[in-house]
PDB file of N, CA and C in Angstrom:
ATOM      1  N   ASP D 220       0.826  -1.185   0.000  1.00  0.00           N
ATOM      2  CA  ASP D 220       0.000   0.000   0.000  1.00  0.00           C
ATOM      3  C   ASP D 220       0.874   1.254   0.000  1.00  0.00           C
ATOM      4  N   PHE D 221       0.386   2.290  -0.659  1.00  0.00           N
ATOM      5  CA  PHE D 221       1.113   3.546  -0.765  1.00  0.00           C
ATOM      6  C   PHE D 221       0.105   4.679  -0.840  1.00  0.00           C
ATOM      7  N   SER D 222       0.441   5.788  -0.237  1.00  0.00           N
ATOM      8  CA  SER D 222      -0.430   6.952  -0.318  1.00  0.00           C
ATOM      9  C   SER D 222       0.401   8.220  -0.254  1.00  0.00           C
ATOM     10  N   SER D 223       0.031   9.190  -1.093  1.00  0.00           N
ATOM     11  CA  SER D 223       0.629  10.516  -1.043  1.00  0.00           C
ATOM     12  C   SER D 223      -0.522  11.514  -1.149  1.00  0.00           C
ATOM     13  N   ASP D 224      -0.210  12.773  -1.345  1.00  0.00           N
ATOM     14  CA  ASP D 224      -1.290  13.751  -1.453  1.00  0.00           C
ATOM     15  C   ASP D 224      -1.969  13.709  -2.820  1.00  0.00           C
ATOM     16  N   ARG D 225      -1.459  12.935  -3.783  1.00  0.00           N
ATOM     17  CA  ARG D 225      -2.040  12.878  -5.121  1.00  0.00           C
ATOM     18  C   ARG D 225      -2.482  11.495  -5.576  1.00  0.00           C
ATOM     19  N   ILE D 226      -1.942  10.421  -4.983  1.00  0.00           N
ATOM     20  CA  ILE D 226      -2.281   9.070  -5.429  1.00  0.00           C
ATOM     21  C   ILE D 226      -2.283   8.122  -4.235  1.00  0.00           C
ATOM     22  N   GLU D 227      -3.166   7.125  -4.343  1.00  0.00           N
ATOM     23  CA  GLU D 227      -3.244   6.082  -3.322  1.00  0.00           C
ATOM     24  C   GLU D 227      -3.283   4.746  -4.042  1.00  0.00           C
ATOM     25  N   ILE D 228      -2.504   3.789  -3.579  1.00  0.00           N
ATOM     26  CA  ILE D 228      -2.488   2.446  -4.138  1.00  0.00           C
ATOM     27  C   ILE D 228      -2.776   1.481  -2.998  1.00  0.00           C
ATOM     28  N   LYS D 229      -3.853   0.717  -3.136  1.00  0.00           N
ATOM     29  CA  LYS D 229      -4.241  -0.259  -2.120  1.00  0.00           C
ATOM     30  C   LYS D 229      -4.265  -1.639  -2.757  1.00  0.00           C
ATOM     31  N   LYS D 230      -3.629  -2.607  -2.117  1.00  0.00           N
ATOM     32  CA  LYS D 230      -3.582  -3.963  -2.657  1.00  0.00           C
ATOM     33  C   LYS D 230      -4.794  -4.795  -2.261  1.00  0.00           C
ATOM     34  N   ALA D 231      -5.528  -4.373  -1.262  1.00  0.00           N
ATOM     35  CA  ALA D 231      -6.674  -5.162  -0.799  1.00  0.00           C
ATOM     36  C   ALA D 231      -7.740  -4.223  -0.248  1.00  0.00           C
ATOM     37  N   GLY D 232      -8.935  -4.743  -0.163  1.00  0.00           N
ATOM     38  CA  GLY D 232     -10.039  -3.953   0.377  1.00  0.00           C
ATOM     39  C   GLY D 232     -10.667  -3.091  -0.696  1.00  0.00           C
ATOM     40  N   GLY D 233     -11.953  -3.053  -0.699  1.00  0.00           N
ATOM     41  CA  GLY D 233     -12.645  -2.234  -1.679  1.00  0.00           C
ATOM     42  C   GLY D 233     -12.761  -2.931  -3.020  1.00  0.00           C
ATOM     43  N   LYS D 234     -12.852  -2.148  -4.064  1.00  0.00           N
ATOM     44  CA  LYS D 234     -13.076  -2.674  -5.411  1.00  0.00           C
ATOM     45  C   LYS D 234     -11.776  -3.134  -6.045  1.00  0.00           C
ATOM     46  N   GLY D 235     -11.917  -3.823  -7.153  1.00  0.00           N
ATOM     47  CA  GLY D 235     -10.760  -4.245  -7.926  1.00  0.00           C
ATOM     48  C   GLY D 235     -10.292  -5.641  -7.583  1.00  0.00           C
ATOM     49  N   THR D 236      -9.919  -6.390  -8.610  1.00  0.00           N
ATOM     50  CA  THR D 236      -9.437  -7.753  -8.426  1.00  0.00           C
ATOM     51  C   THR D 236      -8.177  -7.775  -7.565  1.00  0.00           C
ATOM     52  N   HIS D 237      -7.271  -6.833  -7.810  1.00  0.00           N
ATOM     53  CA  HIS D 237      -6.001  -6.780  -7.070  1.00  0.00           C
ATOM     54  C   HIS D 237      -5.914  -5.586  -6.128  1.00  0.00           C
ATOM     55  N   GLY D 238      -6.946  -4.761  -6.086  1.00  0.00           N
ATOM     56  CA  GLY D 238      -6.938  -3.562  -5.243  1.00  0.00           C
ATOM     57  C   GLY D 238      -7.440  -2.369  -6.040  1.00  0.00           C
ATOM     58  N   HIS D 239      -7.072  -1.181  -5.585  1.00  0.00           N
ATOM     59  CA  HIS D 239      -7.525   0.003  -6.316  1.00  0.00           C
ATOM     60  C   HIS D 239      -6.487   1.114  -6.294  1.00  0.00           C
ATOM     61  N   LEU D 240      -6.633   2.005  -7.254  1.00  0.00           N
ATOM     62  CA  LEU D 240      -5.811   3.205  -7.354  1.00  0.00           C
ATOM     63  C   LEU D 240      -6.742   4.399  -7.239  1.00  0.00           C
ATOM     64  N   ALA D 241      -6.391   5.353  -6.419  1.00  0.00           N
ATOM     65  CA  ALA D 241      -7.148   6.601  -6.315  1.00  0.00           C
ATOM     66  C   ALA D 241      -6.245   7.723  -6.806  1.00  0.00           C
ATOM     67  N   ILE D 242      -6.776   8.538  -7.697  1.00  0.00           N
ATOM     68  CA  ILE D 242      -6.026   9.655  -8.247  1.00  0.00           C
ATOM     69  C   ILE D 242      -6.718  10.941  -7.842  1.00  0.00           C
ATOM     70  N   SER D 243      -5.999  11.799  -7.170  1.00  0.00           N
ATOM     71  CA  SER D 243      -6.552  13.048  -6.668  1.00  0.00           C
ATOM     72  C   SER D 243      -6.637  14.095  -7.776  1.00  0.00           C
ATOM     73  N   THR D 244      -7.691  14.890  -7.728  1.00  0.00           N
ATOM     74  CA  THR D 244      -7.864  15.984  -8.666  1.00  0.00           C
ATOM     75  C   THR D 244      -8.394  17.195  -7.917  1.00  0.00           C
ATOM     76  N   ASN D 245      -8.057  18.364  -8.388  1.00  0.00           N
ATOM     77  CA  ASN D 245      -8.544  19.586  -7.744  1.00  0.00           C
ATOM     78  C   ASN D 245      -9.987  19.891  -8.122  1.00  0.00           C
ATOM     79  N   ARG D 246     -10.387  19.507  -9.344  1.00  0.00           N
ATOM     80  CA  ARG D 246     -11.741  19.807  -9.821  1.00  0.00           C
ATOM     81  C   ARG D 246     -12.301  18.565 -10.509  1.00  0.00           C
ATOM     82  N   ILE D 247     -13.006  17.755  -9.751  1.00  0.00           N
ATOM     83  CA  ILE D 247     -13.480  16.464 -10.245  1.00  0.00           C
ATOM     84  C   ILE D 247     -14.430  16.603 -11.425  1.00  0.00           C
ATOM     85  N   GLU D 248     -15.282  17.622 -11.425  1.00  0.00           N
ATOM     86  CA  GLU D 248     -16.216  17.803 -12.539  1.00  0.00           C
ATOM     87  C   GLU D 248     -15.457  18.027 -13.850  1.00  0.00           C
ATOM     88  N   CYS D 249     -14.390  18.800 -13.822  1.00  0.00           N
ATOM     89  CA  CYS D 249     -13.565  19.027 -15.020  1.00  0.00           C
ATOM     90  C   CYS D 249     -12.872  17.733 -15.444  1.00  0.00           C
ATOM     91  N   ALA D 250     -12.378  16.967 -14.477  1.00  0.00           N
ATOM     92  CA  ALA D 250     -11.712  15.702 -14.780  1.00  0.00           C
ATOM     93  C   ALA D 250     -12.694  14.712 -15.404  1.00  0.00           C
ATOM     94  N   ILE D 251     -13.925  14.675 -14.890  1.00  0.00           N
ATOM     95  CA  ILE D 251     -14.951  13.800 -15.461  1.00  0.00           C
ATOM     96  C   ILE D 251     -15.221  14.196 -16.908  1.00  0.00           C
ATOM     97  N   GLY D 252     -15.393  15.474 -17.167  1.00  0.00           N
ATOM     98  CA  GLY D 252     -15.631  15.948 -18.525  1.00  0.00           C
ATOM     99  C   GLY D 252     -14.506  15.572 -19.464  1.00  0.00           C
ATOM    100  N   GLU D 253     -13.278  15.738 -19.025  1.00  0.00           N
ATOM    101  CA  GLU D 253     -12.116  15.399 -19.853  1.00  0.00           C
ATOM    102  C   GLU D 253     -12.073  13.907 -20.147  1.00  0.00           C
ATOM    103  N   MET D 254     -12.343  13.085 -19.155  1.00  0.00           N
ATOM    104  CA  MET D 254     -12.332  11.634 -19.374  1.00  0.00           C
ATOM    105  C   MET D 254     -13.436  11.220 -20.337  1.00  0.00           C
ATOM    106  N   GLU D 255     -14.613  11.804 -20.190  1.00  0.00           N
ATOM    107  CA  GLU D 255     -15.719  11.480 -21.086  1.00  0.00           C
ATOM    108  C   GLU D 255     -15.409  11.915 -22.514  1.00  0.00           C
ATOM    109  N   ARG D 256     -14.787  13.080 -22.694  1.00  0.00           N
ATOM    110  CA  ARG D 256     -14.399  13.530 -24.045  1.00  0.00           C
ATOM    111  C   ARG D 256     -13.393  12.582 -24.679  1.00  0.00           C
ATOM    112  N   ARG D 257     -12.583  11.941 -23.858  1.00  0.00           N
ATOM    113  CA  ARG D 257     -11.579  11.005 -24.367  1.00  0.00           C
ATOM    114  C   ARG D 257     -12.116   9.580 -24.506  1.00  0.00           C
ATOM    115  N   GLY D 258     -13.396   9.389 -24.192  1.00  0.00           N
ATOM    116  CA  GLY D 258     -14.010   8.075 -24.341  1.00  0.00           C
ATOM    117  C   GLY D 258     -13.762   7.123 -23.189  1.00  0.00           C
ATOM    118  N   ILE D 259     -13.329   7.630 -22.055  1.00  0.00           N
ATOM    119  CA  ILE D 259     -13.094   6.786 -20.878  1.00  0.00           C
ATOM    120  C   ILE D 259     -14.420   6.658 -20.129  1.00  0.00           C
ATOM    121  N   ALA D 260     -14.903   5.427 -20.015  1.00  0.00           N
ATOM    122  CA  ALA D 260     -16.205   5.180 -19.397  1.00  0.00           C
ATOM    123  C   ALA D 260     -16.101   5.204 -17.874  1.00  0.00           C
ATOM    124  N   LEU D 261     -17.067   5.850 -17.255  1.00  0.00           N
ATOM    125  CA  LEU D 261     -17.161   5.926 -15.805  1.00  0.00           C
ATOM    126  C   LEU D 261     -18.423   5.195 -15.351  1.00  0.00           C
ATOM    127  N   THR D 262     -18.428   4.754 -14.109  1.00  0.00           N
ATOM    128  CA  THR D 262     -19.641   4.139 -13.576  1.00  0.00           C
ATOM    129  C   THR D 262     -20.626   5.231 -13.201  1.00  0.00           C
ATOM    130  N   ASP D 263     -21.858   4.838 -12.943  1.00  0.00           N
ATOM    131  CA  ASP D 263     -22.864   5.782 -12.460  1.00  0.00           C
ATOM    132  C   ASP D 263     -22.727   6.019 -10.966  1.00  0.00           C
ATOM    133  N   GLU D 264     -21.908   5.208 -10.317  1.00  0.00           N
ATOM    134  CA  GLU D 264     -21.706   5.348  -8.870  1.00  0.00           C
ATOM    135  C   GLU D 264     -20.919   6.626  -8.580  1.00  0.00           C
ATOM    136  N   ARG D 265     -21.472   7.449  -7.732  1.00  0.00           N
ATOM    137  CA  ARG D 265     -20.817   8.692  -7.325  1.00  0.00           C
ATOM    138  C   ARG D 265     -20.808   8.746  -5.805  1.00  0.00           C
ATOM    139  N   VAL D 266     -19.777   9.344  -5.240  1.00  0.00           N
ATOM    140  CA  VAL D 266     -19.683   9.504  -3.789  1.00  0.00           C
ATOM    141  C   VAL D 266     -19.752  10.999  -3.484  1.00  0.00           C
ATOM    142  N   TYR D 267     -20.648  11.346  -2.590  1.00  0.00           N
ATOM    143  CA  TYR D 267     -20.847  12.742  -2.197  1.00  0.00           C
ATOM    144  C   TYR D 267     -20.526  12.902  -0.716  1.00  0.00           C
ATOM    145  N   LYS D 268     -20.008  14.054  -0.378  1.00  0.00           N
ATOM    146  CA  LYS D 268     -19.765  14.405   1.021  1.00  0.00           C
ATOM    147  C   LYS D 268     -20.272  15.830   1.213  1.00  0.00           C
ATOM    148  N   ASN D 269     -21.169  15.991   2.154  1.00  0.00           N
ATOM    149  CA  ASN D 269     -21.785  17.296   2.405  1.00  0.00           C
ATOM    150  C   ASN D 269     -22.382  17.888   1.132  1.00  0.00           C
ATOM    151  N   GLY D 270     -22.996  17.023   0.305  1.00  0.00           N
ATOM    152  CA  GLY D 270     -23.643  17.474  -0.916  1.00  0.00           C
ATOM    153  C   GLY D 270     -22.706  17.762  -2.074  1.00  0.00           C
ATOM    154  N   ARG D 271     -21.405  17.531  -1.901  1.00  0.00           N
ATOM    155  CA  ARG D 271     -20.407  17.810  -2.938  1.00  0.00           C
ATOM    156  C   ARG D 271     -19.833  16.500  -3.487  1.00  0.00           C
ATOM    157  N   LEU D 272     -19.763  16.389  -4.799  1.00  0.00           N
ATOM    158  CA  LEU D 272     -19.188  15.206  -5.429  1.00  0.00           C
ATOM    159  C   LEU D 272     -17.705  15.116  -5.087  1.00  0.00           C
ATOM    160  N   ILE D 273     -17.278  13.948  -4.565  1.00  0.00           N
ATOM    161  CA  ILE D 273     -15.864  13.795  -4.212  1.00  0.00           C
ATOM    162  C   ILE D 273     -15.196  12.593  -4.874  1.00  0.00           C
ATOM    163  N   ALA D 274     -15.985  11.648  -5.437  1.00  0.00           N
ATOM    164  CA  ALA D 274     -15.352  10.469  -6.036  1.00  0.00           C
ATOM    165  C   ALA D 274     -16.221   9.868  -7.124  1.00  0.00           C
ATOM    166  N   VAL D 275     -15.557   9.318  -8.135  1.00  0.00           N
ATOM    167  CA  VAL D 275     -16.209   8.597  -9.226  1.00  0.00           C
ATOM    168  C   VAL D 275     -15.254   7.505  -9.698  1.00  0.00           C
ATOM    169  N   TRP D 276     -15.808   6.345 -10.073  1.00  0.00           N
ATOM    170  CA  TRP D 276     -15.018   5.188 -10.478  1.00  0.00           C
ATOM    171  C   TRP D 276     -15.004   5.040 -11.991  1.00  0.00           C
ATOM    172  N   LEU D 277     -13.863   4.634 -12.541  1.00  0.00           N
ATOM    173  CA  LEU D 277     -13.794   4.236 -13.937  1.00  0.00           C
ATOM    174  C   LEU D 277     -14.503   2.895 -14.081  1.00  0.00           C
ATOM    175  N   ARG D 278     -15.165   2.676 -15.218  1.00  0.00           N
ATOM    176  CA  ARG D 278     -15.933   1.448 -15.405  1.00  0.00           C
ATOM    177  C   ARG D 278     -15.037   0.217 -15.459  1.00  0.00           C
ATOM    178  N   ASP D 279     -13.918   0.309 -16.156  1.00  0.00           N
ATOM    179  CA  ASP D 279     -13.061  -0.858 -16.366  1.00  0.00           C
ATOM    180  C   ASP D 279     -11.846  -0.837 -15.446  1.00  0.00           C
ATOM    181  N   GLU D 280     -11.453  -2.023 -15.013  1.00  0.00           N
ATOM    182  CA  GLU D 280     -10.216  -2.162 -14.257  1.00  0.00           C
ATOM    183  C   GLU D 280      -9.031  -2.061 -15.213  1.00  0.00           C
ATOM    184  N   VAL D 281      -7.891  -1.697 -14.686  1.00  0.00           N
ATOM    185  CA  VAL D 281      -6.644  -1.656 -15.445  1.00  0.00           C
ATOM    186  C   VAL D 281      -5.651  -2.552 -14.722  1.00  0.00           C
ATOM    187  N   GLY D 282      -5.243  -3.621 -15.366  1.00  0.00           N
ATOM    188  CA  GLY D 282      -4.318  -4.554 -14.731  1.00  0.00           C
ATOM    189  C   GLY D 282      -4.867  -5.152 -13.454  1.00  0.00           C
ATOM    190  N   GLY D 283      -6.178  -5.272 -13.372  1.00  0.00           N
ATOM    191  CA  GLY D 283      -6.800  -5.836 -12.175  1.00  0.00           C
ATOM    192  C   GLY D 283      -7.051  -4.834 -11.065  1.00  0.00           C
ATOM    193  N   PHE D 284      -6.748  -3.566 -11.322  1.00  0.00           N
ATOM    194  CA  PHE D 284      -6.978  -2.525 -10.325  1.00  0.00           C
ATOM    195  C   PHE D 284      -8.169  -1.662 -10.727  1.00  0.00           C
ATOM    196  N   ALA D 285      -9.079  -1.439  -9.772  1.00  0.00           N
ATOM    197  CA  ALA D 285     -10.137  -0.465  -9.966  1.00  0.00           C
ATOM    198  C   ALA D 285      -9.498   0.912  -9.808  1.00  0.00           C
ATOM    199  N   ILE D 286     -10.016   1.891 -10.532  1.00  0.00           N
ATOM    200  CA  ILE D 286      -9.437   3.230 -10.476  1.00  0.00           C
ATOM    201  C   ILE D 286     -10.549   4.221 -10.192  1.00  0.00           C
ATOM    202  N   HIS D 287     -10.270   5.149  -9.282  1.00  0.00           N
ATOM    203  CA  HIS D 287     -11.259   6.222  -9.060  1.00  0.00           C
ATOM    204  C   HIS D 287     -10.579   7.561  -8.911  1.00  0.00           C
ATOM    205  N   LEU D 288     -11.328   8.588  -9.319  1.00  0.00           N
ATOM    206  CA  LEU D 288     -10.900   9.971  -9.140  1.00  0.00           C
ATOM    207  C   LEU D 288     -11.409  10.440  -7.785  1.00  0.00           C
ATOM    208  N   LEU D 289     -10.622  11.231  -7.125  1.00  0.00           N
ATOM    209  CA  LEU D 289     -10.975  11.715  -5.787  1.00  0.00           C
ATOM    210  C   LEU D 289     -10.661  13.199  -5.697  1.00  0.00           C
ATOM    211  N   GLU D 290     -11.674  13.992  -5.403  1.00  0.00           N
ATOM    212  CA  GLU D 290     -11.431  15.419  -5.186  1.00  0.00           C
ATOM    213  C   GLU D 290     -11.158  15.640  -3.723  1.00  0.00           C
ATOM    214  N   LYS D 291     -10.032  16.268  -3.438  1.00  0.00           N
ATOM    215  CA  LYS D 291      -9.648  16.520  -2.046  1.00  0.00           C
ATOM    216  C   LYS D 291     -10.052  17.887  -1.617  1.00  0.00           C
TER     217      LYS D 291
END
């Protein structure tokens, strides 16, 4: 497992066959728009905190890892 202020790598727990990767972004709505323009599919699952969107998952795993964007 590894975590910094921009990325988190977890080998167990949560989604993903082998774990998950979390990538931090300053503006999640902009990141979602950019990913959608590039054809990267996201799930409909969204995580909100205090009414603000803070996380969204990519639909497909990469190398067995689930990936999600996280606004800090």
